[in-house]
Amino acid sequence: MTTPTPVNTREGLPYPITVDQLIADVGDEISKGDRLFVYKFWYIVEMANSPDDSDSTETTKKVVRESIEFFESPFEGKLHSWNVEAGTEIASPNQTVCQIIRPCNHDIVYGGLCTMCGKEVDEVEQQAIGGANLAISHTDVNLKISRKAASDIGHDIKKHLRNSKKLVLVVDLDQTVIHCGVDPTIGEWKRDPTNPNYETLKDVRIFSLEEEPIVPFMYMGPKPPLRKCWYYVKIRPGLKEFFAKIAPYYEMHIYTMATRAYALEISKIIDPDHSLFGDRILSRDENGSMTQKSLERLFPSDQSMVVIIDDRGDVWNWSPNLIKVTPYNFFVGVGDINSNFLPKQQSTMLQMGRRSRTKVKESDDLLTDIIDTEKILKEKIDEEVKRQEEELSHQEGPRNDDKQSTETKEEWTKKLEYSASLEVQQKNRPLAALQQHLQNQKLLIDDDDELFHLKDTLVRIHETFYNKLEESPNNDAMVDIKYILPDMEKKVFDGCHFVFSGLIPLNTDVQKADIVIWTSKFGGTTELDIDENTTHVVTKTPGTYKARLAKSYNPKIEVVHPDWIFESLSSWERIDVAPYRLIVEQPVSHEDVEQFKEKLERLRREREVQHTAKDEEEYDEFAEDLKPPNPADLFANGDSWLNEEDEEIPSDEDEDDDDEDNNESETTGKGKCTKRAAPEDMAEANTIKKTHVADAENVESDSDSDSGMEEELLNMLDS
């Protein structure tokens, strides 16, 4: 038997709504757009007072109005059952009102046509019912499936993975497993045996792509000729061994914000026989977002067996399935050539990773120059974008009304930024500029060991997953990577309280810095300033004031180089701090320490006072809530509202000062009718409807005096 499809309330209705009458009967054949039921709702309207109304000095009054509308079926089929009845109140969208058996659920749609029945499928209809609107194909965005079909596929994938005892590994490309640049200097050095970087460039791979020139937005004319761009690719050290080690444990997918053409070329380099990734390659061309990545794009129903490796945590919104790796920066000063499609990121010492300490031949000046070069490059890219944008805006390209451009302004702008970044790198040659600092010494050094640690970590994760699965065969829902990874990570820096000195740019929200989010995933906490809880000051040089103050205030506080952080993050264990300990030779004065202690004591007392005041305030609010309402308050402004034909809400000016905050949300424009009332207005309107009006209907105003009416209502409320 075909499974009924739930019909849910949609966004945009004037909630809360109340079902007034069911129109269709169970068993009826329903067409798309047929009326299923009538619902009513209330809204607030501001009306002018009658000139004859001598009881009020106000020119306007707020009145509750009632309206009705019809709820229509989003698709055809036979009504199987109702989930609501007359009088049911629906407070929010996505509530099921009935079940309909459809002749075809259109679970798989290709190019707008159902692959099961051949009918044309309305995309809006599919989104309304959770139909075939999910793209899970790596290569074809025209293929869409429903959430039910996605769930079935996810179940089959999970069964296949468990039978083969594997997990899924989603692999980023740029600065995770490779580093790529377009600086022509790389090619020149690679061909010059006398260059000090010649040996490290021997295994650099080269390919070219035909790039489309940027044309004015909404340009409909003939395409200009393509232009060739050369790419230079350095494979991260240990990648071959990395893949060989984890291939038996993981099914691997490429997920990159580069173009599909670029991704295919990189896959030829890192997976020449297609044995690792096959066709499991997702690029920005199929992603559906220009700036963010999401596991739901590939695995919409179940991500419990998926691990991600990426050098950027922000593009994944720091997913619990993510293993953030230290960025691979072989071509120093170049950065990620595809980062224009990602959220903006500041260039800092911490982004250099372990390079800032292990490359002993590099001076501090060179490290600063590398960071400055990246900043200058970004500034020049911004300038080039503005120049090209202005130039293109003055070009009147031919248009063809018969053609429709599907490219959005955002997509066009991102492509313009990408094109400008390539041009700026090719023209400015950042590597040649940096090499001048070292004369005949190597600039490009290839001793990154991130993948050597990572492969062992991934094997441990795999073992942990399947061990837990064997221990809990009847509770496999809790065996999930999003639980396993955090449990393993938080042990690394558990109990560590960090202060970063001279590493995070000024005017930066410390808690939003990548390194802080990263270390917090591994159990550490970070504060802006030193306090009684501080255990480590992380700095590149022991001469900073915070480092000197820390040692003077508490000799047990460790002053360490950032490499201790990176080594621990890479190995997933807190390594011995001794090799990374920095010696503080110039402690601060005794007077500075005493002043600092006094400051800490003041802050401690302030926190105690604030905490006590907050507790008292919360208790007072709690005690106030426990007080029973005073029924007489209903008549504080008289009882004239009981006899009104429409329920009137007093104006703000009529309320007591104490109630001012409660009525701020009721203000509306004069003479304007707002059907979708604010939540506070609707709550008040419903209260009036359900409490006051219901009671008033039971009282005969022509036979009772005002005082008798008050007495009867008060007795009802008391009972």
XYZ file of C-alpha atoms in Angstrom:
719
model
C 0.000 0.000 0.000
C 1.258 3.500 -0.849
C 2.369 5.461 2.191
C 0.223 8.583 2.744
C 1.978 11.934 2.358
C 1.510 14.454 5.181
C 0.107 17.874 4.315
C 1.777 20.503 6.503
C 0.924 24.117 7.185
C 3.163 26.452 5.252
C 5.124 29.554 6.134
C 3.369 32.898 5.850
C -0.030 32.116 7.352
C -1.326 34.550 10.028
C -0.542 32.274 12.981
C -2.122 31.310 15.266
C -5.008 30.037 13.160
C -8.024 27.987 14.250
C -9.688 25.321 12.125
C -13.297 26.420 11.693
C -14.748 23.765 9.374
C -13.441 20.718 7.500
C -14.533 20.800 3.856
C -13.172 17.533 2.412
C -14.156 14.115 3.717
C -11.901 11.098 4.204
C -11.866 9.123 0.952
C -12.483 12.147 -1.269
C -10.405 12.540 -4.425
C -8.510 15.803 -4.066
C -7.066 17.923 -6.868
C -4.233 20.357 -6.418
C -5.667 23.654 -5.180
C -8.895 22.150 -3.769
C -10.088 23.645 -0.496
C -9.438 21.326 2.438
C -10.723 23.388 5.378
C -11.722 26.840 6.546
C -9.626 28.561 9.182
C -10.110 31.758 11.108
C -7.673 34.170 12.675
C -7.634 37.512 14.428
C -5.799 40.685 13.645
C -5.499 44.181 15.034
C -6.840 47.243 13.270
C -6.474 50.838 14.408
C -9.681 52.807 13.922
C -10.725 56.391 14.475
C -12.971 57.079 17.450
C -16.453 58.402 16.791
C -16.783 62.162 17.373
C -19.821 61.336 19.529
C -17.746 59.161 21.848
C -17.451 61.465 24.839
C -15.967 58.754 27.067
C -12.589 58.813 25.348
C -10.130 61.594 24.723
C -8.201 59.506 22.221
C -8.653 59.924 18.473
C -7.971 56.256 17.659
C -8.595 52.871 19.194
C -7.266 49.371 18.540
C -9.854 46.806 17.631
C -9.660 43.031 17.246
C -11.091 41.763 13.964
C -11.837 38.206 12.917
C -11.293 36.878 9.404
C -11.564 33.529 7.620
C -9.634 31.979 4.749
C -9.346 28.621 2.991
C -6.474 26.133 3.240
C -5.841 24.538 -0.167
C -4.263 21.194 -1.034
C -0.694 21.484 -2.380
C -1.080 18.290 -4.472
C -3.563 15.764 -5.786
C -4.589 12.403 -4.318
C -7.107 10.695 -2.021
C -7.695 12.089 1.470
C -6.566 9.331 3.818
C -7.065 10.886 7.264
C -7.399 14.136 9.194
C -4.960 15.206 11.908
C -7.082 18.196 12.962
C -10.755 18.896 13.646
C -12.973 21.941 13.985
C -11.644 24.069 16.840
C -8.019 22.877 16.559
C -5.600 25.771 17.006
C -2.423 25.733 14.899
C 0.271 27.998 16.293
C 3.142 27.579 13.821
C 4.083 26.311 10.349
C 5.073 22.739 9.470
C 2.197 21.205 11.444
C 0.532 18.190 9.812
C -3.169 18.769 9.129
C -4.022 15.674 7.086
C -2.639 12.720 5.101
C -3.182 12.262 1.376
C -2.361 9.183 -0.701
C -0.825 10.472 -3.913
C -0.917 8.546 -7.205
C 2.838 9.184 -7.460
C 5.149 10.688 -4.840
C 7.633 11.966 -7.471
C 10.524 10.788 -5.286
C 13.054 11.058 -8.112
C 12.951 13.973 -10.541
C 15.304 14.730 -13.392
C 15.193 18.025 -15.238
C 11.729 18.806 -13.858
C 10.179 15.479 -14.887
C 9.282 12.615 -12.567
C 11.275 9.525 -13.502
C 8.434 7.315 -12.217
C 5.296 8.687 -13.902
C 6.722 11.140 -16.450
C 4.695 14.120 -15.200
C 6.128 17.614 -15.007
C 6.885 18.426 -11.374
C 6.343 21.852 -9.863
C 9.451 22.743 -7.837
C 7.445 24.932 -5.471
C 5.102 22.002 -4.809
C 8.018 19.689 -4.060
C 9.533 22.120 -1.593
C 6.183 22.538 0.158
C 5.841 18.810 0.799
C 9.501 17.879 1.206
C 9.462 16.210 -2.188
C 12.204 15.755 -4.743
C 14.240 18.894 -4.029
C 17.464 17.393 -2.649
C 20.522 17.194 -4.885
C 22.898 14.430 -3.799
C 24.702 13.703 -7.059
C 28.355 14.766 -7.246
C 28.096 15.608 -10.932
C 24.485 16.309 -11.991
C 22.440 19.056 -10.344
C 19.410 18.190 -12.502
C 18.842 15.028 -10.473
C 16.695 15.696 -7.393
C 15.284 13.243 -4.871
C 12.797 13.450 -2.023
C 13.767 13.234 1.630
C 12.162 9.799 1.800
C 14.250 8.594 -1.134
C 17.314 10.215 0.451
C 16.575 8.351 3.677
C 16.304 5.056 1.796
C 19.572 5.739 -0.036
C 21.238 6.761 3.231
C 20.137 3.495 4.821
C 21.622 1.528 1.906
C 24.888 3.502 2.100
C 25.164 2.877 5.839
C 24.519 -0.840 5.323
C 27.151 -0.999 2.561
C 29.737 0.863 4.656
C 29.177 -1.321 7.704
C 29.381 -4.502 5.652
C 32.724 -3.346 4.254
C 33.694 -1.928 7.682
C 34.451 1.537 6.311
C 33.684 5.165 7.089
C 33.370 8.130 4.706
C 36.144 10.735 4.414
C 35.320 14.069 2.766
C 38.583 15.626 1.530
C 39.210 19.299 0.771
C 41.911 20.099 -1.803
C 43.553 23.535 -1.528
C 45.881 23.869 1.467
C 44.667 20.521 2.809
C 46.287 17.953 0.498
C 47.876 20.282 -2.086
C 48.991 23.884 -2.505
C 48.543 25.659 -5.814
C 49.805 28.937 -7.243
C 49.776 30.799 -10.552
C 52.871 32.957 -9.974
C 55.001 32.550 -13.171
C 58.068 32.712 -10.915
C 57.413 29.082 -9.924
C 57.819 27.863 -13.499
C 60.996 29.910 -13.982
C 62.584 28.559 -10.785
C 61.556 25.017 -11.700
C 63.509 25.309 -14.980
C 66.581 26.902 -13.389
C 69.002 24.403 -11.745
C 70.964 27.282 -10.205
C 67.980 28.573 -8.240
C 68.136 27.712 -4.487
C 64.526 26.440 -4.651
C 65.136 24.139 -7.625
C 65.258 20.867 -5.649
C 62.012 21.483 -3.778
C 60.221 22.329 -7.027
C 61.191 19.170 -8.927
C 57.954 17.362 -8.092
C 55.702 20.375 -8.723
C 53.054 19.438 -11.278
C 51.860 21.833 -13.974
C 48.591 22.041 -15.878
C 46.646 24.709 -17.737
C 42.973 25.599 -17.973
C 41.066 27.629 -20.522
C 39.533 30.376 -18.409
C 36.431 32.267 -19.489
C 37.005 36.045 -19.543
C 34.694 38.096 -17.353
C 31.970 39.892 -19.305
C 29.476 42.517 -18.083
C 26.706 41.258 -15.822
C 23.684 39.957 -17.783
C 25.772 39.972 -20.978
C 23.916 37.954 -23.646
C 26.196 38.311 -26.629
C 28.730 35.925 -28.151
C 31.382 34.587 -25.809
C 34.855 36.186 -26.072
C 37.797 33.845 -26.729
C 39.107 31.806 -23.798
C 42.453 32.576 -22.196
C 44.945 30.067 -20.883
C 46.122 30.065 -17.265
C 48.973 27.892 -15.924
C 48.693 26.294 -12.494
C 51.585 24.968 -10.377
C 50.673 22.258 -7.864
C 52.729 21.038 -4.911
C 51.509 17.817 -3.281
C 51.580 17.871 0.507
C 54.418 15.686 1.853
C 53.332 12.163 2.719
C 50.108 12.242 0.660
C 50.809 8.965 -1.127
C 51.477 7.174 2.171
C 48.458 8.901 3.700
C 46.090 7.550 1.046
C 47.664 4.092 1.157
C 47.138 3.932 4.930
C 43.520 5.118 5.111
C 42.086 3.717 1.842
C 41.164 0.367 3.471
C 39.250 2.218 6.190
C 37.501 5.029 4.304
C 35.450 5.686 1.186
C 36.777 9.052 0.004
C 35.027 12.034 -1.601
C 36.523 15.316 -2.871
C 34.651 18.470 -1.827
C 36.197 21.727 -3.061
C 35.181 25.329 -3.648
C 37.219 25.343 -6.854
C 35.692 24.816 -10.302
C 34.948 21.334 -11.569
C 37.592 21.659 -14.291
C 40.203 22.511 -11.640
C 39.071 19.667 -9.341
C 39.305 17.129 -12.162
C 42.864 18.219 -12.972
C 43.914 17.938 -9.317
C 42.297 14.506 -9.052
C 44.396 13.347 -12.008
C 47.493 14.322 -10.035
C 46.598 12.850 -6.630
C 44.507 9.906 -7.922
C 45.772 9.056 -11.417
C 44.075 5.651 -11.641
C 40.769 6.820 -10.083
C 41.021 4.121 -7.437
C 40.594 6.498 -4.495
C 37.845 8.932 -5.455
C 36.392 7.642 -8.711
C 33.697 10.125 -9.752
C 32.998 11.231 -6.174
C 34.060 14.832 -6.794
C 31.918 17.797 -5.753
C 32.993 21.303 -6.800
C 31.529 24.757 -6.349
C 29.812 24.341 -9.735
C 27.477 21.756 -8.184
C 27.590 22.821 -4.535
C 24.605 25.144 -4.488
C 26.427 27.712 -2.331
C 29.261 30.053 -3.283
C 30.615 30.412 0.247
C 29.650 27.459 2.464
C 30.027 23.692 2.488
C 27.470 21.303 3.947
C 27.436 17.573 4.564
C 23.725 17.586 3.767
C 24.631 18.315 0.159
C 26.046 14.776 -0.133
C 24.433 13.001 2.811
C 21.097 14.721 3.552
C 19.669 12.078 5.873
C 22.588 10.568 7.791
C 26.080 11.925 8.501
C 26.849 9.541 11.364
C 29.690 7.813 9.479
C 31.249 10.871 7.818
C 34.564 12.550 8.715
C 35.736 15.821 7.104
C 39.327 17.057 6.685
C 39.696 20.715 5.724
C 42.028 23.597 6.513
C 39.029 25.908 7.025
C 36.578 25.415 9.871
C 34.401 28.448 9.169
C 33.143 27.171 5.783
C 31.702 24.149 7.613
C 30.377 26.268 10.488
C 32.763 24.212 12.641
C 30.827 20.989 12.115
C 31.374 18.350 14.840
C 32.333 15.964 11.994
C 35.262 18.221 11.033
C 38.971 17.619 11.574
C 40.615 20.965 10.927
C 44.145 20.609 9.598
C 46.964 23.116 9.650
C 46.963 24.949 6.287
C 49.646 23.781 3.856
C 51.547 26.951 2.857
C 54.317 25.804 0.550
C 54.168 28.761 -1.854
C 54.549 31.361 0.904
C 52.706 34.624 0.481
C 50.276 33.162 -2.047
C 47.535 31.723 0.164
C 44.558 29.820 -1.275
C 43.802 30.828 -4.863
C 40.178 29.733 -4.405
C 39.639 31.569 -1.112
C 37.716 34.357 -2.880
C 34.713 32.053 -2.721
C 35.093 31.583 1.041
C 34.415 33.894 4.009
C 37.101 36.565 4.443
C 39.936 35.592 6.771
C 42.656 37.680 8.396
C 46.310 36.920 7.728
C 48.053 36.194 11.042
C 51.127 34.456 12.401
C 48.921 31.576 13.497
C 47.877 30.895 9.909
C 51.518 30.195 9.127
C 51.231 27.096 11.305
C 54.435 25.494 12.512
C 56.402 27.321 9.852
C 56.856 30.211 12.258
C 59.272 28.188 14.422
C 60.647 25.139 12.639
C 62.060 27.082 9.707
C 65.068 28.276 11.689
C 66.691 29.913 8.676
C 63.843 32.376 8.293
C 64.063 35.600 10.174
C 61.199 37.272 11.995
C 61.347 39.972 9.353
C 60.715 37.400 6.628
C 57.695 35.965 8.451
C 56.289 39.455 8.792
C 56.968 40.062 5.113
C 55.134 36.853 4.164
C 52.052 38.003 6.045
C 52.372 41.532 4.651
C 52.696 40.114 1.149
C 49.414 38.237 1.523
C 47.737 41.386 2.835
C 49.098 43.490 -0.018
C 47.993 40.834 -2.486
C 44.448 40.943 -1.081
C 44.421 44.744 -1.227
C 45.541 44.709 -4.845
C 42.907 42.109 -5.662
C 40.254 44.414 -4.186
C 41.610 47.293 -6.270
C 41.636 45.144 -9.399
C 38.049 44.035 -8.739
C 36.903 47.650 -8.455
C 38.795 48.592 -11.613
C 37.378 45.734 -13.656
C 33.888 46.252 -12.252
C 33.942 49.912 -13.249
C 35.372 49.098 -16.661
C 32.767 46.419 -17.342
C 29.919 48.627 -16.128
C 30.683 51.064 -18.972
C 30.680 48.345 -21.596
C 27.386 47.982 -23.424
C 27.377 44.320 -24.348
C 24.823 43.024 -26.861
C 21.669 41.547 -25.398
C 19.293 38.913 -26.676
C 15.802 38.943 -25.180
C 15.312 35.303 -26.150
C 18.124 34.249 -23.804
C 17.840 34.070 -20.038
C 20.891 34.444 -17.781
C 20.762 32.192 -14.708
C 23.831 33.798 -13.112
C 23.163 35.922 -10.039
C 24.948 39.150 -9.200
C 26.723 37.405 -6.306
C 28.002 34.631 -8.573
C 29.197 37.165 -11.130
C 31.009 39.172 -8.429
C 32.724 36.059 -7.039
C 33.934 35.089 -10.511
C 35.238 38.615 -11.007
C 37.152 38.393 -7.697
C 38.624 35.033 -8.693
C 39.737 36.340 -12.084
C 41.273 39.414 -10.444
C 43.157 37.256 -7.891
C 44.797 35.245 -10.676
C 45.776 38.373 -12.599
C 47.229 40.083 -9.522
C 49.323 37.036 -8.563
C 50.627 36.686 -12.110
C 51.542 40.368 -12.388
C 52.933 41.009 -8.880
C 55.002 37.797 -8.513
C 54.926 37.640 -4.679
C 57.475 34.785 -4.512
C 60.115 36.780 -6.395
C 59.634 39.691 -3.993
C 60.053 37.463 -0.931
C 63.125 35.685 -2.325
C 65.022 38.973 -2.272
C 65.153 38.764 1.543
C 67.069 35.483 1.471
C 69.426 36.078 -1.464
C 70.775 32.575 -2.202
C 68.949 30.740 0.593
C 65.858 28.598 0.109
C 62.525 30.329 0.395
C 60.418 27.235 -0.262
C 61.001 24.504 2.339
C 59.185 21.187 2.222
C 59.149 19.611 5.679
C 55.431 19.643 6.517
C 54.425 16.532 8.487
C 50.692 17.098 9.041
C 49.568 14.042 7.069
C 51.898 11.725 8.982
C 49.955 12.510 12.166
C 46.570 12.687 10.471
C 46.623 9.190 8.989
C 47.134 7.638 12.429
C 44.372 9.799 13.913
C 41.919 8.694 11.215
C 42.721 5.040 11.869
C 42.070 5.577 15.613
C 38.734 7.206 14.809
C 37.786 4.252 12.627
C 38.730 1.769 15.351
C 36.817 3.731 17.985
C 33.687 3.858 15.833
C 33.530 0.141 15.157
C 34.504 -0.770 18.715
C 31.578 1.281 19.995
C 29.323 -0.316 17.407
C 30.258 -3.776 18.643
C 29.715 -2.699 22.252
C 26.251 -1.249 21.516
C 24.675 -3.284 18.700
C 21.162 -2.422 19.892
C 21.849 1.291 20.368
C 23.697 2.133 17.179
C 21.975 5.537 16.910
C 24.421 6.835 19.537
C 27.415 5.533 17.569
C 27.933 8.709 15.595
C 31.016 10.585 14.403
C 29.538 13.845 15.706
C 29.763 12.367 19.228
C 32.964 10.363 18.814
C 35.157 13.185 17.477
C 34.341 15.712 20.245
C 34.880 13.050 22.909
C 38.327 12.278 21.534
C 39.266 15.907 20.903
C 38.319 17.477 24.224
C 40.799 15.339 26.143
C 43.774 17.077 24.508
C 43.508 20.483 26.215
C 41.107 19.611 29.023
C 41.909 21.904 31.963
C 44.026 24.296 29.864
C 43.289 28.023 30.072
C 45.029 29.968 27.307
C 45.946 33.593 26.751
C 47.319 34.442 23.290
C 49.831 37.271 23.206
C 50.935 39.083 20.059
C 49.202 36.559 17.783
C 45.582 37.665 17.373
C 45.110 41.068 15.661
C 43.875 43.976 17.752
C 40.156 44.813 17.657
C 39.371 41.155 17.005
C 36.712 39.307 18.964
C 39.016 36.736 20.565
C 36.270 34.148 20.969
C 35.626 34.217 17.201
C 39.283 33.759 16.207
C 39.935 30.478 14.383
C 42.664 29.343 16.768
C 40.379 29.936 19.777
C 37.480 27.994 18.258
C 39.895 25.277 17.198
C 41.471 24.850 20.655
C 38.050 25.005 22.331
C 37.011 21.973 20.253
C 39.964 20.223 21.879
C 38.866 21.104 25.408
C 40.751 24.365 25.998
C 39.369 27.735 27.081
C 40.739 31.130 26.113
C 40.533 34.536 27.778
C 41.711 37.914 26.598
C 43.709 38.645 29.746
C 45.601 36.709 32.399
C 43.676 35.727 35.517
C 43.876 33.242 38.380
C 42.834 30.389 36.029
C 45.466 30.952 33.318
C 47.685 27.923 32.668
C 49.429 28.882 29.392
C 50.446 32.087 27.656
C 50.933 31.332 23.961
C 53.300 33.708 22.214
C 55.978 33.785 19.581
C 58.315 35.833 21.767
C 58.737 35.826 25.576
C 59.240 39.590 25.599
C 55.562 40.544 25.443
C 54.121 42.220 28.528
C 51.560 39.459 29.056
C 54.287 36.797 28.996
C 56.429 38.731 31.483
C 53.443 39.481 33.740
C 52.317 35.844 33.703
C 55.646 34.538 34.963
C 55.892 37.233 37.602
C 52.336 36.720 38.811
C 52.397 32.918 38.805
C 55.635 31.049 37.950
C 53.564 27.927 37.244
C 52.020 29.515 34.153
C 53.718 28.077 31.073
C 54.886 30.527 28.407
C 54.955 28.473 25.225
C 55.532 28.857 21.504
C 52.460 28.375 19.228
C 54.073 25.255 17.792
C 53.171 23.441 21.015
C 49.526 24.147 20.181
C 49.892 23.002 16.570
C 51.845 19.856 17.428
C 49.237 18.869 20.013
C 46.389 19.573 17.601
C 48.064 17.560 14.861
C 48.848 14.551 17.037
C 45.583 14.718 19.043
C 47.466 14.484 22.312
C 48.986 17.025 24.677
C 52.657 16.708 23.941
C 55.501 17.540 26.308
C 55.735 21.302 26.702
C 59.491 21.343 27.477
C 60.800 21.734 23.890
C 58.380 24.626 23.304
C 58.821 26.442 26.596
C 60.015 30.039 26.253
C 62.323 31.591 28.847
C 61.162 34.932 30.243
C 64.256 36.909 31.151
C 62.687 40.254 32.067
C 59.877 39.881 34.619
C 57.711 42.885 35.420
C 58.275 44.923 38.564
C 56.900 43.998 41.979
C 54.687 47.100 41.877
C 53.135 45.984 38.573
C 52.402 42.549 40.017
C 50.733 44.030 43.101
C 48.629 46.378 40.993
C 47.634 43.427 38.817
C 46.615 41.394 41.881
C 44.530 44.313 43.153
C 42.841 44.536 39.747
C 42.038 40.815 39.807
C 40.593 41.152 43.314
C 38.370 44.067 42.215
C 37.147 42.079 39.243
C 36.451 39.083 41.481
C 34.367 41.194 43.894
C 32.472 42.794 41.006
C 31.643 39.372 39.607
C 30.383 38.242 43.013
C 28.170 41.325 43.344
C 26.807 40.893 39.826
C 26.188 37.206 40.428
C 24.369 37.897 43.713
C 22.293 40.667 42.150
C 21.350 38.414 39.254
C 20.297 35.620 41.610
C 18.146 38.024 43.631
C 16.578 39.443 40.479
C 15.769 35.973 39.167
C 14.255 35.008 42.542
C 12.101 38.152 42.608
C 10.835 37.428 39.101
C 10.116 33.827 40.107
C 8.225 34.904 43.245
C 6.242 37.460 41.236
C 5.204 34.771 38.752
C 3.901 32.624 41.610
C 1.475 35.310 42.788
C -2.127 34.577 41.776
C -3.652 37.153 39.420
C -6.026 39.710 40.908
C -9.396 39.394 39.117
C -10.262 42.961 39.993
C -7.485 44.076 37.639
C -9.809 43.130 34.785
C -11.913 46.139 35.706
C -9.110 48.605 36.413
C -10.185 50.639 33.374
C -13.898 50.015 33.722
C -16.088 47.332 32.223
C -17.162 49.119 29.037
C -15.199 46.635 26.955
C -17.710 43.912 27.842
C -20.453 45.657 25.871
C -18.411 46.582 22.778
C -19.390 45.005 19.525
C -15.674 44.630 18.718
C -13.040 43.829 21.308
C -11.070 47.028 21.869
C -7.490 47.134 23.105
C -6.670 50.291 25.086
C -4.069 52.662 23.643
C -0.618 52.861 25.186
C -1.475 56.149 26.815
C -4.394 54.562 28.703
C -2.155 52.006 30.374
C -0.324 52.529 33.646
C 3.355 53.405 33.458
C 4.157 50.025 34.943
C 2.617 48.331 31.887
C 4.463 50.413 29.314
C 6.912 47.681 28.370
C 4.119 45.175 27.850
C 2.370 47.371 25.312
C 5.256 48.565 23.146
C 4.662 45.817 20.619
C 1.042 46.927 20.022
C 1.811 50.152 18.161
C 0.861 50.212 14.487
C 0.528 52.853 11.795
C -2.603 54.972 11.939
C -5.379 53.699 9.774
C -3.384 50.633 8.714
C -4.710 47.112 9.010
C -2.134 44.432 9.828
C -3.587 40.966 9.365
C -0.470 39.116 10.553
C -0.529 40.452 14.070
C 2.536 40.670 16.258
C 2.827 37.745 18.690
C 2.036 39.945 21.682
C -1.033 41.401 19.963
C -2.279 37.990 18.948
C -1.750 36.634 22.453
C -3.724 39.526 23.880
C -6.396 39.179 21.211
C -6.741 35.462 21.897
C -6.908 36.090 25.627
C -9.711 38.585 25.117
C -11.504 36.196 22.777
C -11.205 33.116 24.914
C -11.545 34.574 28.391
C -13.441 37.852 28.447
C -15.766 37.395 25.504
C -16.609 33.816 26.418
C -17.554 34.924 29.917
C -19.394 37.966 28.663
C -21.605 35.898 26.368
C -22.982 34.093 29.406
C -24.055 37.369 31.031
C -27.205 39.226 29.980
C -26.247 42.868 30.020
C -29.865 44.086 29.843
C -30.874 42.259 33.016
C -27.850 42.834 35.245
C -26.282 45.976 36.510
C -22.569 46.680 36.062
C -21.874 45.725 39.658
C -23.817 42.476 39.328
C -21.877 41.603 36.220
C -18.591 42.251 37.979
C -19.627 40.106 40.917
C -20.677 37.198 38.716
C -17.466 37.296 36.669
C -15.331 37.520 39.776
C -17.113 34.481 41.221
C -16.480 32.597 37.976
C -12.793 33.518 38.012
C -12.431 32.549 41.676
C -13.985 29.143 41.026
